[in-house]
PDB file of C-alpha atoms in Angstrom:
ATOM      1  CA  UNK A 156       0.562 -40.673 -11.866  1.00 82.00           C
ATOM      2  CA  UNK A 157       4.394 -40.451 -11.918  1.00 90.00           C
ATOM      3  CA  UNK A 158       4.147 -37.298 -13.818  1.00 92.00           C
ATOM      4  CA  UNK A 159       2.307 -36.248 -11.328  1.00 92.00           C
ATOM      5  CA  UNK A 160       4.279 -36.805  -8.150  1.00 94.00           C
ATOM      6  CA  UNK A 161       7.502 -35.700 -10.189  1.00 95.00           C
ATOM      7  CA  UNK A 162       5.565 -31.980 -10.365  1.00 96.00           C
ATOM      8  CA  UNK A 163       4.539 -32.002  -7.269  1.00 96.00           C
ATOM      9  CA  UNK A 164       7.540 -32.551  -6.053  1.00 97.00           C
ATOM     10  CA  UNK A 165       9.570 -30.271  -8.116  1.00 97.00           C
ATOM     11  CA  UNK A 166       6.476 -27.510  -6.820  1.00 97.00           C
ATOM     12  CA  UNK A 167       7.438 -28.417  -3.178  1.00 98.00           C
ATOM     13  CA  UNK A 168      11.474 -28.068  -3.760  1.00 98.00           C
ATOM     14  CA  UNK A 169      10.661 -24.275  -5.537  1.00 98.00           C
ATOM     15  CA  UNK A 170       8.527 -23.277  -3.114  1.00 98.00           C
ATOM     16  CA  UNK A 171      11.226 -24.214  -0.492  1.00 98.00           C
ATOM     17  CA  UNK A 172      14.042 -22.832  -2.593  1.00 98.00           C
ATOM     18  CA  UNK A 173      12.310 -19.523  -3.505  1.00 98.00           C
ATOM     19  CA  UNK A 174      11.401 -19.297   0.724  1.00 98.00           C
ATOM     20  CA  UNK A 175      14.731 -19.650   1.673  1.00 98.00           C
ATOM     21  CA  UNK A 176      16.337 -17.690  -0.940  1.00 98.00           C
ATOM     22  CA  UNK A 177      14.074 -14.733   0.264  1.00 98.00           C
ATOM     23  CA  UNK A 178      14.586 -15.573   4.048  1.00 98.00           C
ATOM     24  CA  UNK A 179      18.068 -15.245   3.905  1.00 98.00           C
ATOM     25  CA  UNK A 180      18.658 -11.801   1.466  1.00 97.00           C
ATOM     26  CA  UNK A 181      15.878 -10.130   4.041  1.00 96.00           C
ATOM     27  CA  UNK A 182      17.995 -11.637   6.826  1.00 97.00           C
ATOM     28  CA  UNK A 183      21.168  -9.685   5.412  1.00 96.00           C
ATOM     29  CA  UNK A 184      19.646  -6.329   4.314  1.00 94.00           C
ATOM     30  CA  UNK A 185      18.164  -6.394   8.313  1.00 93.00           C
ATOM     31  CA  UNK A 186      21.240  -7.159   9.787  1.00 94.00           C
ATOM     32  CA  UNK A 187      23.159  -4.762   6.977  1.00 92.00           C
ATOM     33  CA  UNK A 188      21.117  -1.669   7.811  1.00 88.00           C
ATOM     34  CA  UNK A 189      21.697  -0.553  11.580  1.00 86.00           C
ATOM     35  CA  UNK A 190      25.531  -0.732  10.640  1.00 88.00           C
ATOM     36  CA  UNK A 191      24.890   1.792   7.638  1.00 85.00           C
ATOM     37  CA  UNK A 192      25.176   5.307   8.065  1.00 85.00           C
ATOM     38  CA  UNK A 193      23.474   6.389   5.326  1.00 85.00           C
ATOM     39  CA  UNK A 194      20.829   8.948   4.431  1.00 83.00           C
ATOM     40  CA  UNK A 195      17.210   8.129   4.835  1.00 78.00           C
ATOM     41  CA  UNK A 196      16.508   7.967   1.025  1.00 79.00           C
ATOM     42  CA  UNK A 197      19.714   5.623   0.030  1.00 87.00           C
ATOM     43  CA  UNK A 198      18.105   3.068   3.325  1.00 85.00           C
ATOM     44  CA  UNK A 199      15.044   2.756   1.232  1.00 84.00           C
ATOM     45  CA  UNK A 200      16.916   2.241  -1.972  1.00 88.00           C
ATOM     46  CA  UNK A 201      18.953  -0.658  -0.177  1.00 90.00           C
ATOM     47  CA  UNK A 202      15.636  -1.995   0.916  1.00 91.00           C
ATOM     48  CA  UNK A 203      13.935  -2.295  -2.185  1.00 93.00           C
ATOM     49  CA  UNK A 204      16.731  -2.752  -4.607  1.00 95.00           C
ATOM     50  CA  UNK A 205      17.638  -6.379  -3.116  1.00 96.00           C
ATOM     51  CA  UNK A 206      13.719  -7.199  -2.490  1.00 95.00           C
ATOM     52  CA  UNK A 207      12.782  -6.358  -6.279  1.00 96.00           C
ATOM     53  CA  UNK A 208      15.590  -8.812  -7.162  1.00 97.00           C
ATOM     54  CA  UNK A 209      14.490 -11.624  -4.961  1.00 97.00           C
ATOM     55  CA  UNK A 210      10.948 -11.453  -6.964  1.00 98.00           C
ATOM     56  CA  UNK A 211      13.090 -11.166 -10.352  1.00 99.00           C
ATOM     57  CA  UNK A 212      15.757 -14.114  -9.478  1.00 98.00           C
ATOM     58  CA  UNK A 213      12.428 -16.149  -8.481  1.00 98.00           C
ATOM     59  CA  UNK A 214      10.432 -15.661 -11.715  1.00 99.00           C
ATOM     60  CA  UNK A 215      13.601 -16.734 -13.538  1.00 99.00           C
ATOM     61  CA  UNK A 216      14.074 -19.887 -11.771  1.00 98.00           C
ATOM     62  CA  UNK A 217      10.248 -20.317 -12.451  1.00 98.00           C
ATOM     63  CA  UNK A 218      11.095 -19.928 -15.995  1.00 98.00           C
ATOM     64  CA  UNK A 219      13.956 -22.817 -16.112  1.00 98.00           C
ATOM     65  CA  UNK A 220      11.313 -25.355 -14.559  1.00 97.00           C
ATOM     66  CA  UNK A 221       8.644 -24.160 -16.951  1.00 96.00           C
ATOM     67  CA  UNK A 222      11.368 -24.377 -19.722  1.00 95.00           C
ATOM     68  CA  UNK A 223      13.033 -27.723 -18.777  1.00 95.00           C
ATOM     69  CA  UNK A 224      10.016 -29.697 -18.279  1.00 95.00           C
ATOM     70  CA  UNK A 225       8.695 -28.255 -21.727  1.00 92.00           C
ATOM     71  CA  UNK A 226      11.218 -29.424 -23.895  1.00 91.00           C
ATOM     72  CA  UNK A 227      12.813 -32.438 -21.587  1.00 92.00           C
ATOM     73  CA  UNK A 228       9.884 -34.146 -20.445  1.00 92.00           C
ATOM     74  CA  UNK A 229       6.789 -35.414 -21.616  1.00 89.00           C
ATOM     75  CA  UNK A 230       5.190 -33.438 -18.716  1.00 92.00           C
ATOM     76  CA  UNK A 231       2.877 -30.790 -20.624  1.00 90.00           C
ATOM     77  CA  UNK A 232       3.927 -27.534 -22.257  1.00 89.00           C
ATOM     78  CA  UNK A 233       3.431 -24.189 -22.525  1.00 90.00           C
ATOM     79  CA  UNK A 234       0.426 -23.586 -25.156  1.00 88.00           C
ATOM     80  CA  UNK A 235      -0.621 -20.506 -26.764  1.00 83.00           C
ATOM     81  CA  UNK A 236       2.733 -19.176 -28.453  1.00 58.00           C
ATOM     82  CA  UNK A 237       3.167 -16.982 -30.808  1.00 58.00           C
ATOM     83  CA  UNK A 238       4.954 -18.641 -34.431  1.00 48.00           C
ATOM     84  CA  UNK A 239       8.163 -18.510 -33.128  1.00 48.00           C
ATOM     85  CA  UNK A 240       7.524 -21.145 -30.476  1.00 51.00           C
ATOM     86  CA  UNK A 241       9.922 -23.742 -32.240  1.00 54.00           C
ATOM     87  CA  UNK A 242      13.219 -21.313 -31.299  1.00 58.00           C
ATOM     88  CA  UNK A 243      14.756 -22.026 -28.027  1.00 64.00           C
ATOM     89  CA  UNK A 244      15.444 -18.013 -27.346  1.00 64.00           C
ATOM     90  CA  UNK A 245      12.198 -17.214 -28.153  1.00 73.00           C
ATOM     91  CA  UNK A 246      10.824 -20.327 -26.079  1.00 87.00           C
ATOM     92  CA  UNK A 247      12.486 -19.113 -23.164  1.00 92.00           C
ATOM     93  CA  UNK A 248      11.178 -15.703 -23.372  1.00 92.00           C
ATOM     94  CA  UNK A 249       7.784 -16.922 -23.664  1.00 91.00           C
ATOM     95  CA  UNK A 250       8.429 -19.435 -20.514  1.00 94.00           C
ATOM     96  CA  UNK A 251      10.263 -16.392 -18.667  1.00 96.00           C
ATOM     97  CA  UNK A 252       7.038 -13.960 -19.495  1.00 95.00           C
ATOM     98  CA  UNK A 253       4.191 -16.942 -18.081  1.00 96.00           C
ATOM     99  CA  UNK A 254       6.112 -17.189 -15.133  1.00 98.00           C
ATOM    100  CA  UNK A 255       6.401 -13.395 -14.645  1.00 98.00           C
ATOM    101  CA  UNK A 256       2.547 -13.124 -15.404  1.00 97.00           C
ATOM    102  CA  UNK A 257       1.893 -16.165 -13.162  1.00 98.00           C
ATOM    103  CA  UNK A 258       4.267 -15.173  -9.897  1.00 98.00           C
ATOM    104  CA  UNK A 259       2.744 -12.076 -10.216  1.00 97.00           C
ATOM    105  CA  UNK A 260      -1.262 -13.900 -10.578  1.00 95.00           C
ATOM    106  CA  UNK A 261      -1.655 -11.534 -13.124  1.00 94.00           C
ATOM    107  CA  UNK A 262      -2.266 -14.320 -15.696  1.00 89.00           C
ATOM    108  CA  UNK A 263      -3.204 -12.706 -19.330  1.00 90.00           C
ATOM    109  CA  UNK A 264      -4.255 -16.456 -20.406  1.00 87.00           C
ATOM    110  CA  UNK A 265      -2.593 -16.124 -23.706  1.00 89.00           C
ATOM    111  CA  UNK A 266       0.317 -19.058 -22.779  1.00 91.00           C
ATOM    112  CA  UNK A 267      -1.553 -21.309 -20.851  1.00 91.00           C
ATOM    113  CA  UNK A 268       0.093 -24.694 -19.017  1.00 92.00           C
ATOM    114  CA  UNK A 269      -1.173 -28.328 -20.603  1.00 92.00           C
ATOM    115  CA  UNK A 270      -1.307 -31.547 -18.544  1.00 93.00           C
ATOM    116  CA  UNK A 271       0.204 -31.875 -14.914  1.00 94.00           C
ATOM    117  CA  UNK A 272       2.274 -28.760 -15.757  1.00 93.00           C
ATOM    118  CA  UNK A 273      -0.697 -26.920 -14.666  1.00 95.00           C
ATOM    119  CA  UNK A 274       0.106 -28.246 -10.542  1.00 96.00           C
ATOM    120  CA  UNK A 275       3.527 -26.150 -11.090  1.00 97.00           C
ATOM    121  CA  UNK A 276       1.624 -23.262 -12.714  1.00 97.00           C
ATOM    122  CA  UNK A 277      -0.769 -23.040  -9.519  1.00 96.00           C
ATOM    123  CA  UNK A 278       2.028 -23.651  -6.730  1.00 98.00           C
ATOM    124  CA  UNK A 279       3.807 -20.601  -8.633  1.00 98.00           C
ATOM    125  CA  UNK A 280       0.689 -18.599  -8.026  1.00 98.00           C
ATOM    126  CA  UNK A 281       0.393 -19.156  -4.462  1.00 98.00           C
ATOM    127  CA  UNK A 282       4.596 -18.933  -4.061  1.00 98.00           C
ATOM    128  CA  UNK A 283       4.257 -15.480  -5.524  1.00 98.00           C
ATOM    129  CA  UNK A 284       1.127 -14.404  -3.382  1.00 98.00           C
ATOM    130  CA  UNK A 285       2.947 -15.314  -0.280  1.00 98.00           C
ATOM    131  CA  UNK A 286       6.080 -13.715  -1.067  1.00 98.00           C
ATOM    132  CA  UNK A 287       5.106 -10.723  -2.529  1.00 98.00           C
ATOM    133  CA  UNK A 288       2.810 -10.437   0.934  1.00 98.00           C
ATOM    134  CA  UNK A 289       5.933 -11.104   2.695  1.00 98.00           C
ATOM    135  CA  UNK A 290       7.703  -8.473   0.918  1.00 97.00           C
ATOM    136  CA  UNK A 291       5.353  -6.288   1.777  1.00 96.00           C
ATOM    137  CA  UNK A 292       5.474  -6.704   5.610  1.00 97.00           C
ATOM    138  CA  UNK A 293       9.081  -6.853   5.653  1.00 96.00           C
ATOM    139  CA  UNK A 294       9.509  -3.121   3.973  1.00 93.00           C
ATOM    140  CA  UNK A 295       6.807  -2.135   6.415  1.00 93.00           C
ATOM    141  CA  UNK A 296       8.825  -3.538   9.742  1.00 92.00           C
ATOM    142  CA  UNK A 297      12.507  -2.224   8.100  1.00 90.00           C
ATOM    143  CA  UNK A 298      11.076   1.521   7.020  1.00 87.00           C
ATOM    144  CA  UNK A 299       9.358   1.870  10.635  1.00 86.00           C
ATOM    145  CA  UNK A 300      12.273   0.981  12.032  1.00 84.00           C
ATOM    146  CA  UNK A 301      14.972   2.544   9.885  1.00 79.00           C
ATOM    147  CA  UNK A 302      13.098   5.562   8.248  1.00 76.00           C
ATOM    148  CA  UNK A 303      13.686   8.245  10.924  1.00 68.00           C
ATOM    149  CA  UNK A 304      16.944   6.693  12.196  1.00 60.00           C
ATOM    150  CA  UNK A 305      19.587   9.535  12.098  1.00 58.00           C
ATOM    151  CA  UNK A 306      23.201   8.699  10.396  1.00 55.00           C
ATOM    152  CA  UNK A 307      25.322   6.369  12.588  1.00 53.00           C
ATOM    153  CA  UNK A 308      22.169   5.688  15.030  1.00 55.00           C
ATOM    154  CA  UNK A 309      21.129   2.417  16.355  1.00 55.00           C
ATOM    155  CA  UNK A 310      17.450   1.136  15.182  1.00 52.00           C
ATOM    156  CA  UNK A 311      14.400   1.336  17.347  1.00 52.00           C
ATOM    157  CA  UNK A 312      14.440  -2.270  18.247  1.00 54.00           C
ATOM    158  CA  UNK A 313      16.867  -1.665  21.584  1.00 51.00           C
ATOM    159  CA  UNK A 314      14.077   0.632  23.240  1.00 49.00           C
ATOM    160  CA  UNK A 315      11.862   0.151  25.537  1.00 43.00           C
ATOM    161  CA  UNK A 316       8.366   0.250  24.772  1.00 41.00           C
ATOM    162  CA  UNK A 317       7.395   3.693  26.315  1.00 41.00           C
ATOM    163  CA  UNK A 318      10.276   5.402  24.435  1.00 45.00           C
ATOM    164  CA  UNK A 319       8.790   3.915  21.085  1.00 47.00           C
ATOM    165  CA  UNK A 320       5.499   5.280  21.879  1.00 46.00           C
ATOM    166  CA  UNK A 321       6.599   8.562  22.705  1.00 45.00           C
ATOM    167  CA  UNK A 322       9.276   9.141  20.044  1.00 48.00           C
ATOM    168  CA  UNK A 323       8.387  11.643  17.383  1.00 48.00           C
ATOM    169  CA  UNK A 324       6.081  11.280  14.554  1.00 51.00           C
ATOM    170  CA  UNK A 325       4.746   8.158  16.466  1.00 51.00           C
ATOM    171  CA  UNK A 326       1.044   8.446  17.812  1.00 50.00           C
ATOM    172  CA  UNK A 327       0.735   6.710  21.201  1.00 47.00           C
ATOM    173  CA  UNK A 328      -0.647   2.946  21.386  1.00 47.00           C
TER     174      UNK A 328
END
């Protein structure tokens, strides 16, 4: 039982950590881009570049839990290794490609979680769903509103509605 409130816990401070991590580098590349005058091409670049690395920095702190509660706690492991599972290197790698697989729900099944370790294995899952889906809306909002933007231009957000609708390349609502 303590096992399990200690991973539940620990699920609820990553998912909290990995939120607010994300909240605040899509909070600076929005506030970075209307001041950038830059061509189309590099804006998309400075989108994606920082989001990709949100996802990365996220897997890897995945990865610590996953490999600090294998070898530090009686919690569960990570079964299913390969014979270089006793080298701590190697053990890492293995922890950093699970959580990759599992942030991702792509989930091969050949390193599986034992024991309560399994509650951090799911709340990974749906931390990854929800953030990738996030992600997803957020390049959506910042390329609508930054795509077309000529160099040195304000973004779309300061116009009315009817000038929105009417711009170019926009279908009316």
């Amino acid at each position: 039982m303590v096992n399990f409130a200690l991973i539940s816990g620990l699920s609820l401070m990553m998912i909290i950590i990995t939120c607010l991590f994300q909240y605040e580098v899509m909070r600076i590349v929005w506030n970075l881009l209307p001041r950038l005058t830059v061509a189309p091409r590099l804006r998309v670049l400075l989108i994606v570049v920082p989001i990709f690395a949100i996802h990365i920095v996220n897997i890897w702190l995945y990865a610590a839990a996953f490999f600090l509660i294998e070898h530090f706690t009686s919690i569960g492991v990570l079964a299913g290794r390969n014979q270089f599972a006793g080298v701590l290197y190697e053990s890492f790698v293995n922890a950093l490609y699970f959580s990759a697989t599992t942030y991702t729900s792509l989930g091969f099944g050949d390193i599986v979680p034992t024991n309560d370790l399994r509650m951090l294995t799911g709340a990974e899952v749906l931390n990854g769903l929800i953030l990738i889906g996030w992600t997803v809306s957020f390049t959506y909002l910042t390329m609508e509103a930054f795509w077309g933007m000529p160099h040195g231009h304000k973004h779309r957000s300061g116009e009315n509605e009817s000038a929105r609708a009417h711009s170019p390349g926009r279908r009316p609502r």
